Coordinates of C-alpha atoms in Angstrom, one line a residue:
E224 CA 145.6 155.8 92.0
T225 CA 143.7 157.1 95.0
K226 CA 145.3 157.4 98.4
V227 CA 143.0 156.8 101.4
E228 CA 144.2 158.0 104.8
A229 CA 143.4 155.6 107.6
P230 CA 141.1 157.0 110.2
A231 CA 142.5 157.4 113.7
V232 CA 141.5 154.8 116.2
L233 CA 140.8 155.1 119.9
K234 CA 143.2 153.6 122.4
L235 CA 143.6 153.7 126.1
L236 CA 146.7 155.4 127.5
G237 CA 147.0 154.4 131.1
G238 CA 148.7 152.9 134.1
G239 CA 148.1 151.9 137.6
A240 CA 149.4 151.8 141.2
S241 CA 148.8 149.3 144.0
V242 CA 149.8 149.7 147.6
Q243 CA 148.8 147.8 150.7
H244 CA 147.6 149.9 153.6
P245 CA 150.2 150.1 156.4
I246 CA 147.7 148.8 159.0
K247 CA 147.0 145.7 156.9
K248 CA 150.7 145.3 156.2
E249 CA 151.3 145.1 160.0
R250 CA 149.2 142.0 160.1
K251 CA 151.8 140.3 157.9
S252 CA 149.3 139.9 155.0
V253 CA 150.5 140.1 151.4
N254 CA 149.0 142.5 148.9
A255 CA 146.5 140.3 147.1
D256 CA 145.5 142.8 144.4
A257 CA 146.7 142.3 140.8
Y258 CA 146.2 144.2 137.6
F259 CA 147.4 144.4 134.0
C260 CA 146.8 147.0 131.4
S261 CA 147.4 147.4 127.7
D262 CA 146.2 149.9 125.0
S263 CA 142.9 147.9 124.6
M264 CA 142.3 146.1 127.9
I265 CA 142.5 146.3 131.6
G266 CA 142.0 143.7 134.3
V267 CA 141.8 144.1 138.1
A268 CA 141.6 141.2 140.6
D269 CA 141.2 141.6 144.3
G270 CA 142.2 138.4 146.2
V271 CA 140.5 137.4 149.4
S272 CA 143.0 137.7 152.2
A273 CA 141.2 135.3 154.5
V274 CA 142.4 132.3 152.6
E275 CA 145.7 132.8 154.4
L276 CA 143.9 131.3 157.4
E277 CA 143.9 128.1 155.4
G278 CA 147.5 128.1 154.3
V279 CA 146.9 129.6 150.9
D280 CA 148.7 132.6 149.4
P281 CA 145.9 135.0 148.5
S282 CA 147.9 136.8 145.8
L283 CA 148.5 133.7 143.5
L284 CA 145.0 133.2 142.1
P285 CA 144.5 136.9 141.2
I286 CA 147.8 137.0 139.4
E287 CA 147.2 133.7 137.5
L288 CA 143.6 134.7 136.6
M289 CA 144.7 138.1 135.2
E290 CA 147.5 136.5 133.2
C291 CA 145.1 133.9 131.7
C292 CA 142.7 136.7 130.7
R293 CA 145.4 138.8 129.1
R294 CA 146.6 135.9 127.0
L295 CA 143.1 134.9 125.9
Q296 CA 142.5 138.5 124.8
E297 CA 145.8 138.5 123.0
S298 CA 144.8 135.3 121.2
R299 CA 141.5 136.9 120.2
R300 CA 143.2 140.0 118.9
I301 CA 145.6 138.0 116.7
N302 CA 142.9 135.6 115.3
R303 CA 139.3 136.4 116.2
R304 CA 137.9 133.6 114.1
S305 CA 139.9 131.0 115.8
F306 CA 139.0 132.4 119.2
D307 CA 135.3 132.4 118.4
Q308 CA 135.4 128.8 117.0
S309 CA 137.1 127.6 120.2
C310 CA 134.4 129.4 122.3
E311 CA 131.6 127.8 120.3
S312 CA 133.1 124.4 120.9
I313 CA 133.4 125.0 124.6
F314 CA 129.9 126.4 124.9
E315 CA 128.5 123.3 123.2
Q316 CA 129.9 121.2 126.0
F317 CA 127.6 123.1 128.3
S318 CA 124.6 122.9 125.9
S319 CA 124.5 126.6 125.4
A320 CA 125.1 129.0 122.5
Y321 CA 128.1 131.3 122.4
D322 CA 127.1 135.0 122.0
R323 CA 130.0 136.8 120.3
E324 CA 128.8 140.0 121.8
E325 CA 129.7 138.6 125.2
W326 CA 133.2 137.5 124.4
L327 CA 134.6 139.2 127.5
R328 CA 132.5 137.1 129.7
A329 CA 133.7 134.0 127.8
I330 CA 137.3 135.1 128.4
L331 CA 136.6 135.3 132.2
C332 CA 135.0 131.9 132.2
R333 CA 137.7 130.3 130.2
A334 CA 140.4 132.0 132.3
L335 CA 139.0 130.7 135.6
C336 CA 138.7 127.2 134.2
S337 CA 142.4 127.5 133.1
C338 CA 143.7 128.4 136.6
Q339 CA 145.4 125.8 138.7
T340 CA 146.2 127.8 141.9
L341 CA 143.9 127.9 145.0
G342 CA 142.3 131.0 146.4
A343 CA 139.4 133.4 146.0
T344 CA 139.2 136.7 144.1
T345 CA 137.0 139.3 142.5
A346 CA 137.6 140.1 138.9
L347 CA 137.0 143.1 136.6
L348 CA 137.8 143.2 132.9
L349 CA 137.3 145.9 130.3
A350 CA 138.2 146.1 126.7
L351 CA 138.1 148.9 124.1
E352 CA 137.3 148.2 120.4
G353 CA 136.6 151.2 118.3
D354 CA 134.5 153.4 120.4
R355 CA 132.9 150.5 122.3
L356 CA 133.9 149.8 125.9
T357 CA 133.0 146.3 126.9
T358 CA 133.1 145.3 130.5
A359 CA 132.7 142.2 132.6
N360 CA 132.7 142.2 136.4
V361 CA 132.4 139.8 139.4
G362 CA 132.6 141.5 142.8
D363 CA 133.1 144.9 144.1
S364 CA 135.8 146.4 142.0
Q365 CA 134.3 149.4 140.2
Y366 CA 135.0 152.1 137.6
I367 CA 133.9 155.7 136.9
H368 CA 133.7 157.3 133.5
L369 CA 134.6 161.0 133.3
R370 CA 134.0 163.4 130.4
R371 CA 135.2 166.9 130.0
G372 CA 132.8 169.7 129.5
T373 CA 133.6 173.3 128.8
N374 CA 135.9 173.8 131.7
E375 CA 136.2 170.6 133.7
W376 CA 135.7 166.9 133.9
T377 CA 132.5 165.5 135.4
C378 CA 131.5 162.0 136.3
I379 CA 128.9 160.7 133.9
Y380 CA 128.7 157.2 135.3
H381 CA 129.8 155.1 138.3
S382 CA 129.4 151.3 138.1
N383 CA 127.6 149.4 140.8
S384 CA 129.4 146.8 142.9
Q385 CA 128.2 143.2 142.8
V386 CA 127.6 142.1 146.4
H387 CA 125.5 139.6 148.4
Y388 CA 125.3 142.2 151.2
F389 CA 127.4 144.9 152.8
N390 CA 131.1 144.0 152.6
C391 CA 130.5 140.5 151.1
P392 CA 131.2 140.7 147.3
F393 CA 130.7 138.0 144.7
Q394 CA 133.9 136.0 144.4
L395 CA 135.5 133.4 142.1
T396 CA 136.6 130.6 144.3
R397 CA 139.1 127.7 143.9
M398 CA 139.4 126.0 147.3
P399 CA 139.5 122.3 148.4
D400 CA 136.0 122.5 149.7
V401 CA 134.6 123.9 146.4
D402 CA 133.7 121.8 143.3
L403 CA 136.6 122.4 140.9
D404 CA 135.3 120.7 137.8
K405 CA 135.1 123.0 134.8
R406 CA 131.3 123.1 134.7
S407 CA 131.1 124.4 138.3
L408 CA 133.9 127.0 137.7
W409 CA 132.3 128.1 134.5
K410 CA 129.0 128.8 136.4
Q411 CA 130.9 130.9 138.9
A412 CA 132.3 133.3 136.2
E413 CA 129.1 133.1 134.1
V414 CA 127.4 135.3 136.8
S415 CA 129.6 138.2 135.7
E416 CA 127.7 141.3 134.6
T417 CA 128.5 142.7 131.2
Q418 CA 128.0 146.1 129.6
V419 CA 128.8 147.8 126.3
A420 CA 129.1 151.6 126.3
E421 CA 130.4 154.3 124.1
V422 CA 133.5 156.4 124.8
A423 CA 135.1 159.4 123.1
A424 CA 138.5 160.8 122.8
G425 CA 139.3 162.9 125.9
D426 CA 137.3 160.7 128.3
I427 CA 139.0 159.4 131.4
V428 CA 138.2 156.1 132.9
I429 CA 139.2 155.2 136.4
C430 CA 138.9 151.7 137.8
G431 CA 140.0 150.2 141.1
S432 CA 139.6 147.7 143.8
D433 CA 137.4 148.3 146.8
G434 CA 140.4 149.9 148.5
I435 CA 139.7 152.9 146.3
F436 CA 136.0 153.2 146.2
D437 CA 135.5 152.2 149.9
N438 CA 137.6 155.2 150.9
V439 CA 137.1 158.0 148.4
F440 CA 133.9 159.6 147.3
D441 CA 133.3 160.3 143.6
E442 CA 133.3 164.1 144.1
D443 CA 136.8 163.8 145.7
I444 CA 138.1 161.8 142.7
V445 CA 136.6 164.3 140.2
A446 CA 138.2 167.2 142.2
L447 CA 141.6 165.5 142.1
I448 CA 141.3 164.9 138.4
N449 CA 140.4 168.5 137.7
D450 CA 143.3 169.6 139.8
V451 CA 146.1 167.4 138.4
C452 CA 144.8 167.1 134.8
A453 CA 144.2 170.8 134.2
D454 CA 147.5 171.2 132.3
R455 CA 146.8 169.5 128.9
H456 CA 148.5 168.8 125.5
P457 CA 147.0 170.4 122.4
S458 CA 145.3 167.1 121.7
G459 CA 143.4 167.5 125.0
A460 CA 145.2 164.7 126.8
P461 CA 146.5 165.6 130.3
K462 CA 150.2 166.2 130.5
I463 CA 150.5 164.3 133.8
S464 CA 151.1 160.5 133.3
P465 CA 148.2 158.2 134.2
E466 CA 150.5 156.3 136.6
E467 CA 151.0 159.6 138.6
V468 CA 147.3 160.1 138.8
A469 CA 146.7 156.5 139.9
R470 CA 149.3 156.9 142.7
K471 CA 147.7 160.1 143.9
L472 CA 144.3 158.3 144.1
V473 CA 145.9 155.5 146.0
D474 CA 147.6 157.9 148.4
L475 CA 144.3 159.7 149.0
A476 CA 142.4 156.4 149.7
I477 CA 145.1 155.3 152.2
D478 CA 145.1 158.6 153.9
N479 CA 141.3 158.5 154.3
A480 CA 141.5 155.1 155.8
S481 CA 144.2 156.1 158.3
P482 CA 144.0 157.8 161.8
Q483 CA 144.1 161.5 161.5
A484 CA 146.8 163.6 163.1
D485 CA 146.5 165.7 166.2
G486 CA 143.5 163.9 167.5
L487 CA 141.2 164.9 164.6
P488 CA 138.2 162.8 164.1
A489 CA 138.3 160.0 161.4
K490 CA 137.0 160.9 158.0
L491 CA 133.7 160.0 156.6
T492 CA 134.1 157.6 153.8
P493 CA 131.9 155.6 151.5
F494 CA 132.7 152.5 153.6
S495 CA 131.7 154.2 156.9
A496 CA 128.6 155.7 155.3
K497 CA 127.4 152.3 154.1
A498 CA 128.2 150.8 157.5
M499 CA 126.0 153.5 159.1
E500 CA 123.2 152.7 156.7
T501 CA 123.6 149.0 157.4
Y502 CA 124.0 149.0 161.1
G503 CA 122.0 152.1 162.0
H504 CA 124.5 153.9 164.2
T505 CA 127.1 156.6 163.7
M506 CA 130.5 155.5 162.3
S507 CA 133.4 157.1 160.6
G508 CA 136.7 156.1 159.1
G509 CA 137.8 154.1 156.2
K510 CA 138.8 150.5 155.4
P511 CA 142.5 149.7 155.5
D512 CA 143.0 147.4 152.5
D513 CA 145.0 146.5 149.5
T514 CA 144.4 149.6 147.3
T515 CA 144.7 149.5 143.5
A516 CA 143.8 152.2 141.0
V517 CA 144.1 152.2 137.2
V518 CA 143.7 155.4 135.3
A519 CA 143.2 155.5 131.5
F520 CA 143.0 158.4 129.1
V521 CA 141.0 157.7 125.9
V522 CA 143.2 159.0 123.1
K523 CA 143.3 159.0 119.3
S524 CA 146.0 156.9 117.8
K525 CA 147.2 156.4 114.2
P526 CA 147.1 152.8 113.0
R527 CA 150.3 150.8 112.4
G528 CA 152.2 151.2 109.2
N529 CA 152.1 154.4 107.1
G530 CA 148.5 155.1 107.9
S531 CA 147.3 155.1 104.4
L532 CA 146.1 152.7 101.6
T533 CA 146.7 153.2 97.9
I534 CA 143.9 152.0 95.7
K535 CA 144.4 151.6 91.9
G536 CA 141.4 152.6 89.8
D537 CA 138.1 154.2 90.9
L538 CA 137.3 154.5 94.6
C539 CA 133.9 153.0 95.2
A540 CA 131.6 154.9 97.5
D541 CA 131.4 152.1 99.9
A542 CA 135.1 151.3 100.0
S543 CA 136.4 150.8 103.5
F544 CA 139.7 150.7 105.2
T545 CA 140.4 148.4 108.1
P546 CA 143.3 149.7 110.1
L547 CA 145.0 147.9 113.0
D548 CA 144.4 144.6 114.7
E549 CA 144.3 142.6 111.5
D550 CA 147.8 141.2 111.8
P551 CA 148.2 137.7 110.3
M552 CA 148.6 134.9 112.8
P553 CA 152.4 134.4 113.6
A554 CA 153.8 131.0 112.9
S555 CA 154.4 130.6 116.6
L556 CA 153.0 132.7 119.4
G557 CA 155.9 131.7 121.6
L558 CA 153.9 132.4 124.8
P559 CA 156.0 131.3 127.7
A560 CA 154.5 129.5 130.6
L561 CA 153.9 131.1 134.0
R562 CA 157.1 130.9 136.0
D563 CA 157.9 131.1 139.7
L564 CA 159.4 134.5 139.4
P565 CA 160.7 136.5 142.5
G566 CA 157.9 137.5 144.7
N567 CA 154.6 137.4 142.8
A568 CA 155.9 138.8 139.6
V569 CA 154.1 137.2 136.6
M570 CA 155.4 137.4 133.1
A571 CA 157.3 140.6 134.0
D572 CA 160.2 139.6 131.7
Q573 CA 158.1 138.2 128.9
P574 CA 159.5 139.1 125.5
K575 CA 157.2 141.2 123.4
L576 CA 155.4 139.2 120.7
E577 CA 155.7 140.4 117.1
G578 CA 152.6 142.7 116.5
S579 CA 151.3 142.2 120.1
E580 CA 150.3 144.9 122.5
E581 CA 152.6 145.9 125.2
F582 CA 151.3 145.4 128.7
Q583 CA 151.9 146.0 132.3
M584 CA 151.4 143.4 135.0
Y585 CA 151.6 144.4 138.6
S586 CA 153.0 142.2 141.4
A587 CA 152.5 143.5 144.9
R588 CA 155.6 141.9 146.4
A589 CA 158.1 142.4 143.6
H590 CA 156.7 145.6 142.2
A591 CA 157.6 144.2 138.8
K592 CA 156.2 145.8 135.7
T593 CA 157.1 146.4 132.1
E594 CA 156.9 149.6 130.1
V595 CA 153.4 151.1 130.1
V596 CA 152.2 152.0 126.7
A597 CA 148.4 152.1 127.2
S598 CA 145.6 151.1 129.4
S599 CA 141.9 150.9 129.9
A600 CA 139.2 150.5 132.5
A601 CA 135.5 149.7 133.3
P602 CA 132.7 147.3 134.4
E603 CA 129.0 147.6 135.2
G604 CA 126.9 147.0 138.2
R605 CA 124.6 144.5 139.9
S606 CA 121.1 143.9 138.7
P607 CA 119.1 146.0 139.0
S608 CA 121.8 148.3 137.7
T609 CA 121.9 152.0 136.8
P610 CA 122.2 152.2 133.0
H611 CA 125.3 153.9 131.7
P612 CA 124.3 157.1 129.9
C613 CA 126.4 156.0 126.9
S614 CA 125.2 152.4 127.2
L615 CA 124.7 150.4 124.0
E616 CA 123.5 147.3 125.9
S617 CA 123.7 145.9 129.4
K618 CA 123.2 142.3 130.3
H619 CA 123.2 140.4 133.6
R620 CA 123.0 136.6 133.6
R621 CA 121.6 134.9 136.7
S622 CA 123.5 131.7 137.2
P623 CA 124.1 129.3 140.0
L624 CA 126.8 130.9 142.1
V625 CA 129.4 129.5 144.5
R626 CA 129.4 131.9 147.4
C627 CA 132.6 132.4 149.4
D628 CA 132.3 133.4 153.0
R629 CA 136.0 133.9 153.6
L630 CA 136.4 137.5 154.7
V631 CA 139.1 139.2 156.8
A632 CA 137.7 141.6 159.5
D633 CA 137.6 145.1 158.1
F634 CA 138.7 148.0 160.4
F635 CA 137.6 151.6 160.4
F636 CA 138.4 154.3 162.9
D637 CA 135.8 155.5 165.4
A638 CA 135.2 159.2 165.4
S639 CA 135.5 159.4 169.1
S640 CA 139.2 158.5 169.0
A641 CA 141.6 158.6 166.1
D642 CA 143.7 155.9 167.8
S643 CA 141.0 153.4 168.5
M644 CA 139.8 150.9 165.9
A645 CA 136.4 149.4 165.8
A646 CA 136.0 146.2 163.8
I647 CA 133.0 145.2 161.7
R648 CA 133.3 141.5 161.5
D649 CA 131.3 139.1 159.4
P650 CA 130.2 135.8 160.9
P651 CA 133.2 133.8 162.1
V652 CA 135.2 132.2 159.4
P653 CA 135.0 128.5 159.6
R654 CA 138.3 126.7 159.9
R655 CA 138.6 124.1 157.1
S656 CA 141.0 121.2 156.7
G657 CA 142.8 120.3 153.5
G658 CA 143.9 123.9 152.5
G659 CA 147.6 123.3 152.2
A660 CA 150.1 125.9 150.9
C661 CA 149.9 126.7 147.2
S662 CA 152.9 127.2 144.9
M663 CA 153.1 128.7 141.5
A664 CA 156.1 126.6 140.6
G665 CA 155.5 124.5 137.6
V666 CA 152.2 126.1 136.6
S667 CA 152.0 126.1 132.8
C668 CA 148.8 128.1 132.4
C669 CA 147.3 125.9 129.8
L670 CA 144.4 128.0 128.4
W671 CA 141.1 126.2 128.0

């Protein structure tokens, strides 16, 4: 008998934080950001607050979309062959071939087609398999990839945002004045940009909504990471929890987007720098917004079971061991339907499935979350995009796009007065009829 030790696998140990800026909260708007994270996948959705003008809760679609993505990824993890076969069948309906390398884009497309609530949102997904980090992104949520050198972490990549023009990101839209048949919804999500890159143990991946990257420069994020993550375990992983790091990033972003004390001038931020570049005159200050950050440490993890395989007889030179993620399909998944939980909590009390990944789902109003075991993060940018230095491949599919012009006015503070706010407003939002209030009650989340 020969005993073969299972190799360690890479997992994402992470967590997030989401807080609405006090200035936006004063406008009686809900936090429309939503995220989930597991040890192999993260999703971030940034809802468009302006749909509130049409009687729609902007937090509902982001939550439902992320839940559909999470469940689709779980179904693929349990039975990849069944997932691929269902994707091939769906793609045939649109007279196109399913590329198994772009499975994350397929998840986003299927998730949007599965949603029933109204609204508009951006979406960022990433998934880790082996040392391959696969990403799909629609909109202006972004991620940065940090790697530690001899003494400190440095940023080796920052994804690009996917926007029509300044402060107008690509969005996934389900509203009464938009064609809601599956073919049209599919085309919206099909425009997502995908990328596959390599990661290594010890890397840190930080993703967030525009509330983070509009208000904090990369060098400030890196400086914070080097400060709070200096104390590390022997394995190299920081001793601080990823949730704590995420909260510190959120606090920094909110502070940069707020009036400064004692009459000090407002801070220069990525948002004000881009505004200066766009409008051609001096501006400063940040963008008070829903602010979400997810921080993930890439760590080595032993596979389930005893971590070894006993082989009787001679060990062939090409013998391989497949650890993890090959659990047989349970007789019944027992996935409960979406329920009208308190606030915007979604699946917060879902029982853990046998052999499934634990996950965390954030709800802005209820602050409901389950135990965090692991996490992930990443997407890629708009074409033409800067290649990731560890990139294995990067694809951008140009498809017909439904463009959403619902944008809430974004505020930043004028350097001349910390108490005065200057508003950069996009063209007036047209008032539309037929946009009644939307409820999550009775939504069953039938995956397509």
